[in-house]
């Protein structure tokens, strides 16, 4: 469908700009980095490019997880109005590449040695048909807990190692009159949390089969049903106002001590960082109970569009800056993610960042690095959207039982495939 919509626009856009001879010294970037921590991270990039004489034309489309941004991108590209680059997740990059609208950064990649420094798991989504079409910015991971340390001390809590430990900890917070679980009731947040629940409930092999291979028997299994039971249990610990809440407002509840914990990708750490909070002193980062040793990842990619010739120099400057070692450190320290290259020292990262880097390396080597289904790295967008929809209907009571949730999930994924 994307292909049909986009056909013809590549040519149109090329012609429209063909008359310009001089390079346009501007980078136009579509993204959904609109929270405090995200904006601070983006500033690192803007400043790097400004030093090289490139102006920044911002196209922000709010909405964590990027669904609204991707709708805006589709409209821009269909109109032949290509941004220099767009923030994108995994399978979406491949969709646009298949539609023939992406540029080719292979020359830059060769010069910069990206083949050697970018992990294979990311190259799978940034290289299409032998050509580099995207520059990976970072590696995020979703199976984390973010905990307010003062609240944890007050309730006498310790790191939960199993799902049952986690429930016991949430009970302690409840008994102390604190909101146990800060959740934003939007489908992508609920599904992002469910990724971790599935991994915790079924283990690494099960996660891979169900959430990356879309294995029918696994999706239909009692383990998947149990995963929904566990999700239902967690939802009993959220406050009554959770529906529709933005993810960063849920993080703010934990930062302020109004809630004990948020289950969220490590972009949440960007909010703690922006609020000058220190891990170990103000907050704690633990792996989601029962998922230690595995990493569910997503990576923000800057998808590079096939812009007219006079805008290509700016694109190369953006791509080069993005994958430079110094930027990979400076940006990811602020963003909460870890570098998209394997050769960046962890010196400047805080304790959670150092753990993130070490965990990624171990998972990558040990075969326990898995794509997040909620975050575009488990399956193509249609399947991911079907998944988010079913999980959200379950959380909000439109799907009433775990049995029904499993049936609906299998059906929705089948229809989307
Ligand atoms: C992106 C993160 C972003 C988060 C919330 C995720 O999909 O990968 O970079 O911070 O959404 O906006």
Coordinates of C-alpha atoms and ligand atoms in Angstrom, one line a residue:
X1 CA 0.0 0.0 0.0
X2 CA 2.8 2.3 0.9
X3 CA 4.4 1.6 -2.4
X4 CA 1.3 2.5 -4.4
X5 CA 0.8 5.7 -2.5
X6 CA 4.4 6.8 -3.1
X7 CA 4.9 5.8 -6.7
X8 CA 5.7 8.7 -8.9
X9 CA 6.5 11.1 -6.1
X10 CA 10.3 10.3 -6.3
X11 CA 10.5 11.7 -9.8
X12 CA 8.3 14.7 -9.1
X13 CA 10.3 15.7 -6.1
X14 CA 13.6 15.3 -8.0
X15 CA 12.4 17.5 -10.8
X16 CA 11.1 20.2 -8.5
X17 CA 14.5 20.9 -7.1
X18 CA 16.7 20.1 -10.1
X19 CA 17.1 23.8 -11.0
X20 CA 19.0 24.6 -7.8
X21 CA 22.7 24.5 -8.2
X22 CA 24.0 25.5 -4.8
X23 CA 23.9 23.1 -1.9
X24 CA 21.1 23.8 0.6
X25 CA 22.7 24.2 4.0
X26 CA 19.8 22.9 5.9
X27 CA 18.7 19.6 7.5
X28 CA 15.0 19.0 7.7
X29 CA 14.2 16.4 10.3
X30 CA 10.9 14.8 11.2
X31 CA 10.8 13.2 14.7
X32 CA 8.7 12.6 17.8
X33 CA 11.3 13.8 20.3
X34 CA 9.2 16.4 22.1
X35 CA 9.6 15.6 25.9
X36 CA 12.2 17.5 28.0
X37 CA 14.8 14.7 27.9
X38 CA 14.3 14.1 24.2
X39 CA 14.6 17.7 23.3
X40 CA 17.8 18.0 25.3
X41 CA 19.2 15.0 23.4
X42 CA 18.2 16.4 20.0
X43 CA 19.9 19.7 20.9
X44 CA 23.2 17.8 21.0
X45 CA 22.7 17.0 17.3
X46 CA 21.5 20.5 16.3
X47 CA 24.6 22.0 17.9
X48 CA 26.9 19.6 16.1
X49 CA 25.4 20.4 12.8
X50 CA 25.4 24.1 13.5
X51 CA 29.1 23.9 14.0
X52 CA 29.4 22.7 10.5
X53 CA 27.2 25.5 9.2
X54 CA 23.9 23.6 8.7
X55 CA 20.6 25.1 9.8
X56 CA 18.0 22.9 11.5
X57 CA 14.5 22.8 10.2
X58 CA 12.5 21.0 12.8
X59 CA 9.4 18.9 12.0
X60 CA 8.3 17.6 15.4
X61 CA 5.2 15.5 15.6
X62 CA 4.4 14.7 19.3
X63 CA 3.3 11.3 20.3
X64 CA 5.6 8.7 21.9
X65 CA 6.1 5.6 19.9
X66 CA 5.8 7.7 16.7
X67 CA 2.4 6.7 15.3
X68 CA 1.4 10.3 14.7
X69 CA 4.8 11.1 13.3
X70 CA 4.6 8.2 10.8
X71 CA 1.2 9.4 9.6
X72 CA 2.7 12.8 9.0
X73 CA 5.7 11.3 7.2
X74 CA 3.4 9.3 4.9
X75 CA 1.6 12.5 3.9
X76 CA 4.8 14.4 3.3
X77 CA 6.4 11.7 1.2
X78 CA 3.2 11.1 -0.8
X79 CA 3.3 14.9 -1.6
X80 CA 6.9 14.5 -2.9
X81 CA 8.0 16.6 0.1
X82 CA 10.9 14.5 1.4
X83 CA 12.5 15.5 4.7
X84 CA 16.3 15.1 4.8
X85 CA 15.7 12.4 7.3
X86 CA 13.0 11.0 9.6
X87 CA 13.2 9.3 12.9
X88 CA 12.0 5.7 12.2
X89 CA 11.8 2.3 13.8
X90 CA 12.9 -1.0 12.3
X91 CA 10.5 -2.4 9.9
X92 CA 9.2 1.0 8.8
X93 CA 12.6 1.8 7.3
X94 CA 12.4 -1.4 5.3
X95 CA 8.8 -0.5 4.1
X96 CA 9.9 2.9 2.8
X97 CA 13.0 1.3 1.2
X98 CA 10.9 -1.2 -0.6
X99 CA 8.7 1.7 -1.9
X100 CA 11.9 3.1 -3.5
X101 CA 12.0 6.5 -1.8
X102 CA 15.1 6.1 0.3
X103 CA 18.5 7.5 -0.5
X104 CA 21.8 5.7 -0.6
X105 CA 24.4 6.4 2.0
X106 CA 26.6 3.5 1.1
X107 CA 29.6 5.7 0.1
X108 CA 29.5 7.5 3.4
X109 CA 29.1 4.2 5.2
X110 CA 32.2 2.8 3.5
X111 CA 34.2 5.8 4.2
X112 CA 33.2 5.8 7.9
X113 CA 33.5 2.0 8.3
X114 CA 29.9 1.5 9.5
X115 CA 29.9 -2.1 8.4
X116 CA 32.4 -2.9 11.2
X117 CA 31.1 -0.7 14.0
X118 CA 27.3 -1.0 13.7
X119 CA 25.9 -4.3 15.2
X120 CA 24.4 -6.7 12.8
X121 CA 21.0 -6.5 14.5
X122 CA 20.8 -2.9 13.5
X123 CA 22.3 -3.4 10.0
X124 CA 19.4 -5.7 9.3
X125 CA 17.1 -2.6 9.4
X126 CA 19.5 0.1 8.1
X127 CA 20.8 -1.7 5.0
X128 CA 18.3 -2.6 2.3
X129 CA 19.3 -4.4 -0.9
X130 CA 22.9 -3.9 -0.1
X131 CA 22.5 -0.1 0.4
X132 CA 22.6 1.9 3.6
X133 CA 19.3 3.7 3.7
X134 CA 19.3 4.8 7.4
X135 CA 21.8 5.9 10.1
X136 CA 21.1 4.2 13.5
X137 CA 21.2 6.8 16.3
X138 CA 21.0 4.6 19.4
X139 CA 19.9 1.4 20.9
X140 CA 17.0 1.6 23.4
X141 CA 15.8 -1.2 25.5
X142 CA 12.3 -1.7 26.9
X143 CA 12.7 -4.3 29.7
X144 CA 13.4 -1.9 32.5
X145 CA 11.9 -0.7 35.8
X146 CA 12.4 2.9 36.8
X147 CA 12.0 3.3 40.6
X148 CA 11.9 6.3 42.9
X149 CA 14.7 5.5 45.5
X150 CA 13.2 7.5 48.4
X151 CA 9.8 5.7 48.0
X152 CA 11.7 2.4 47.7
X153 CA 13.5 3.2 51.0
X154 CA 10.3 4.3 52.7
X155 CA 8.5 1.1 51.9
X156 CA 11.6 -1.1 52.6
X157 CA 11.6 -2.5 49.1
X158 CA 14.4 -4.5 47.4
X159 CA 15.1 -5.4 43.8
X160 CA 12.3 -7.7 42.6
X161 CA 13.8 -10.7 40.8
X162 CA 10.6 -12.6 39.8
X163 CA 7.2 -11.5 38.8
X164 CA 5.9 -12.6 42.2
X165 CA 8.5 -10.4 43.9
X166 CA 7.3 -7.5 41.7
X167 CA 3.7 -8.0 42.8
X168 CA 4.8 -8.1 46.5
X169 CA 6.7 -4.8 46.0
X170 CA 3.7 -3.2 44.3
X171 CA 1.6 -4.3 47.3
X172 CA 4.0 -2.6 49.7
X173 CA 3.7 0.7 47.8
X174 CA -0.1 0.4 47.8
X175 CA -0.2 -0.2 51.5
X176 CA 1.9 2.9 52.0
X177 CA -0.6 5.0 50.0
X178 CA 1.7 5.6 47.0
X179 CA 0.6 4.9 43.4
X180 CA 2.4 1.6 42.8
X181 CA 2.7 1.7 39.0
X182 CA 2.9 4.8 36.9
X183 CA 1.4 4.0 33.5
X184 CA 0.2 6.0 30.6
X185 CA -2.8 4.4 29.2
X186 CA -1.9 4.7 25.5
X187 CA -1.7 1.6 23.3
X188 CA 2.0 1.8 22.6
X189 CA 2.9 2.2 26.2
X190 CA 0.7 -0.7 27.3
X191 CA 2.2 -2.9 24.5
X192 CA 5.7 -1.8 25.4
X193 CA 5.1 -2.9 28.9
X194 CA 3.5 -6.2 27.7
X195 CA 6.7 -7.0 25.7
X196 CA 8.5 -7.3 29.1
X197 CA 5.6 -9.2 30.6
X198 CA 5.8 -11.8 27.8
X199 CA 9.5 -12.2 28.2
X200 CA 9.2 -12.6 32.0
X201 CA 6.4 -15.0 31.7
X202 CA 7.6 -17.3 29.0
X203 CA 11.4 -16.8 28.9
X204 CA 13.7 -15.8 26.1
X205 CA 12.9 -18.7 23.7
X206 CA 9.2 -18.1 24.1
X207 CA 9.5 -14.4 23.5
X208 CA 11.4 -14.9 20.3
X209 CA 9.0 -17.5 18.9
X210 CA 5.8 -15.5 19.8
X211 CA 7.0 -11.9 19.3
X212 CA 9.5 -12.1 16.5
X213 CA 8.7 -15.3 14.6
X214 CA 5.0 -14.9 15.2
X215 CA 4.8 -18.7 15.7
X216 CA 1.1 -19.6 15.8
X217 CA 1.4 -22.3 18.5
X218 CA 3.2 -19.9 20.8
X219 CA 0.7 -17.1 20.2
X220 CA -2.1 -19.4 21.1
X221 CA -0.4 -21.0 24.0
X222 CA -1.2 -21.2 27.7
X223 CA 2.0 -19.2 28.3
X224 CA 0.5 -16.3 26.2
X225 CA -2.7 -16.6 28.2
X226 CA -0.6 -16.5 31.4
X227 CA 1.1 -13.4 30.1
X228 CA -2.2 -11.6 29.8
X229 CA -3.1 -12.8 33.3
X230 CA 0.1 -11.1 34.5
X231 CA -0.7 -8.0 32.6
X232 CA -4.1 -7.8 34.2
X233 CA -2.5 -8.2 37.6
X234 CA -0.2 -5.2 36.9
X235 CA -3.0 -3.0 35.7
X236 CA -4.7 -3.4 39.2
X237 CA -1.8 -1.2 40.5
X238 CA -2.3 1.9 38.3
X239 CA -4.1 5.0 39.4
X240 CA -7.6 5.8 38.1
X241 CA -6.4 8.7 35.9
X242 CA -4.0 6.6 33.7
X243 CA -6.0 6.6 30.5
X244 CA -4.4 8.7 27.7
X245 CA -1.5 9.9 30.0
X246 CA 1.7 10.7 28.1
X247 CA 4.7 8.5 29.0
X248 CA 6.8 11.4 30.2
X249 CA 4.1 12.4 32.6
X250 CA 4.1 8.9 34.0
X251 CA 7.9 9.2 34.4
X252 CA 7.4 12.5 36.2
X253 CA 5.1 10.8 38.7
X254 CA 8.1 8.5 39.6
X255 CA 10.6 11.4 39.6
X256 CA 8.4 13.3 42.0
X257 CA 7.8 10.3 44.3
X258 CA 4.0 10.3 43.5
X259 CA 4.5 6.8 42.2
X260 CA 6.9 4.0 42.9
X261 CA 7.8 2.6 39.5
X262 CA 7.3 2.9 35.7
X263 CA 7.9 0.0 33.3
X264 CA 9.3 1.8 30.2
X265 CA 12.1 1.9 27.7
X266 CA 15.2 3.7 28.7
X267 CA 14.1 7.0 27.1
X268 CA 12.5 7.4 30.6
X269 CA 16.1 7.8 31.9
X270 CA 16.4 10.9 29.6
X271 CA 13.7 12.5 31.8
X272 CA 15.5 11.6 35.1
X273 CA 18.7 13.0 33.5
X274 CA 16.9 16.2 32.4
X275 CA 15.7 16.6 36.0
X276 CA 19.3 16.3 37.3
X277 CA 18.5 13.0 39.0
X278 CA 21.3 10.4 39.7
X279 CA 20.9 6.7 39.6
X280 CA 21.6 4.9 42.9
X281 CA 20.8 8.2 44.8
X282 CA 17.5 9.4 43.4
X283 CA 16.3 6.5 41.3
X284 CA 17.0 2.9 40.5
X285 CA 17.1 1.0 37.2
X286 CA 16.5 -2.7 37.3
X287 CA 15.7 -5.1 34.6
X288 CA 12.0 -6.1 34.5
X289 CA 11.8 -9.0 36.9
X290 CA 12.5 -12.4 35.3
X291 CA 14.2 -10.9 32.2
X292 CA 17.8 -10.4 33.4
X293 CA 20.2 -11.6 30.7
X294 CA 17.9 -10.7 27.9
X295 CA 17.4 -7.4 26.1
X296 CA 14.3 -6.3 24.2
X297 CA 15.6 -3.6 21.9
X298 CA 14.6 -0.9 19.6
X299 CA 16.8 1.6 17.8
X300 CA 16.0 5.0 16.5
X301 CA 17.1 5.3 12.9
X302 CA 17.4 8.4 10.8
X303 CA 15.8 7.1 7.6
X304 CA 17.5 9.0 4.7
X305 CA 15.3 10.0 1.9
X306 CA 16.2 10.3 -1.8
X307 CA 16.4 14.1 -1.6
X308 CA 17.4 16.2 -4.7
X309 CA 21.1 16.6 -5.3
X310 CA 21.4 20.0 -3.8
X311 CA 20.3 18.6 -0.4
X312 CA 22.5 15.5 -0.4
X313 CA 25.5 17.2 1.2
X314 CA 23.4 18.2 4.2
X315 CA 22.2 14.6 4.4
X316 CA 25.8 13.2 4.3
X317 CA 26.8 15.7 7.0
X318 CA 23.8 14.5 9.2
X319 CA 24.6 10.9 8.7
X320 CA 28.3 11.4 9.4
X321 CA 27.6 13.4 12.5
X322 CA 25.1 10.8 13.7
X323 CA 27.5 7.9 13.7
X324 CA 30.5 9.7 14.9
X325 CA 31.9 8.2 18.1
X326 CA 31.8 11.5 20.0
X327 CA 28.2 12.2 19.1
X328 CA 27.2 8.6 19.9
X329 CA 28.5 9.1 23.4
X330 CA 27.3 12.7 24.0
X331 CA 23.8 12.1 22.6
X332 CA 23.1 8.8 24.2
X333 CA 24.2 10.0 27.7
X334 CA 21.4 12.5 27.5
X335 CA 18.9 10.3 25.7
X336 CA 19.0 7.4 28.1
X337 CA 19.9 5.0 25.3
X338 CA 23.2 3.3 24.4
X339 CA 25.4 3.7 21.4
X340 CA 24.6 2.2 18.0
X341 CA 28.3 1.4 17.6
X342 CA 30.2 -1.3 19.5
X343 CA 33.4 0.8 19.9
X344 CA 32.2 3.7 22.0
X345 CA 33.7 3.8 25.5
X346 CA 31.2 3.8 28.4
X347 CA 33.2 6.3 30.4
X348 CA 30.7 9.2 30.2
X349 CA 27.6 7.1 30.9
X350 CA 26.0 6.8 34.4
X351 CA 25.5 3.5 36.1
X352 CA 22.3 2.6 34.3
X353 CA 23.9 3.5 30.9
X354 CA 27.0 1.4 31.7
X355 CA 24.7 -1.5 32.6
X356 CA 22.7 -1.0 29.4
X357 CA 25.9 -1.1 27.3
X358 CA 27.1 -4.3 29.1
X359 CA 23.7 -6.0 28.9
X360 CA 23.5 -5.3 25.2
X361 CA 26.9 -6.7 24.5
X362 CA 26.1 -9.9 26.5
X363 CA 22.7 -10.4 25.0
X364 CA 24.1 -9.8 21.5
X365 CA 26.8 -12.4 22.1
X366 CA 24.5 -14.9 23.9
X367 CA 21.6 -14.8 21.4
X368 CA 19.2 -13.2 23.9
X369 CA 18.8 -9.8 22.0
X370 CA 15.3 -9.6 20.7
X371 CA 13.3 -7.0 18.8
X372 CA 10.5 -5.2 20.6
X373 CA 7.2 -6.0 18.9
X374 CA 5.6 -2.8 20.4
X375 CA 8.5 -0.7 19.1
X376 CA 8.7 -1.8 15.5
X377 CA 11.4 -4.4 15.7
X378 CA 9.4 -7.6 16.1
X379 CA 7.3 -7.5 12.9
X380 CA 6.1 -5.1 10.2
X381 CA 4.0 -2.1 11.2
X382 CA 0.6 -3.7 10.4
X383 CA 1.3 -6.6 12.8
X384 CA 2.7 -4.3 15.5
X385 CA -0.4 -2.1 15.3
X386 CA -2.7 -5.1 15.6
X387 CA -0.7 -6.2 18.7
X388 CA -0.9 -2.7 20.3
X389 CA -4.6 -2.6 19.6
X390 CA -5.4 -6.0 21.2
X391 CA -3.2 -5.3 24.3
X392 CA -4.8 -1.9 24.8
X393 CA -8.4 -3.2 24.5
X394 CA -7.5 -5.8 27.1
X395 CA -6.0 -3.2 29.5
X396 CA -9.1 -0.9 29.1
X397 CA -11.6 -3.8 29.5
X398 CA -13.0 -4.0 26.0
X399 CA -11.5 -7.5 25.9
X400 CA -12.5 -9.1 29.1
X401 CA -10.6 -12.3 29.6
X402 CA -7.1 -13.6 28.8
X403 CA -8.7 -16.4 26.8
X404 CA -10.5 -13.8 24.6
X405 CA -7.3 -11.7 24.4
X406 CA -5.3 -14.7 23.0
X407 CA -8.0 -15.4 20.4
X408 CA -8.2 -11.8 19.4
X409 CA -4.4 -11.5 19.2
X410 CA -4.1 -14.5 17.0
X411 CA -6.8 -13.3 14.7
X412 CA -5.6 -9.7 14.5
X413 CA -2.0 -10.8 13.7
X414 CA -3.3 -13.3 11.1
X415 CA -5.3 -10.5 9.4
X416 CA -2.4 -8.1 9.5
X417 CA 0.1 -10.6 8.0
Ligands
LIG1 C1 11.6 6.0 20.6 C2 12.3 6.8 21.6 C3 11.4 7.8 22.2 C4 10.1 7.1 22.7 C5 9.1 8.1 23.3 C6 10.3 5.5 21.1 O1 9.6 4.9 20.1 O2 12.4 5.0 20.1 O3 13.4 7.5 21.1 O4 12.0 8.6 23.2 O5 9.5 6.5 21.6 O6 8.8 9.1 22.5

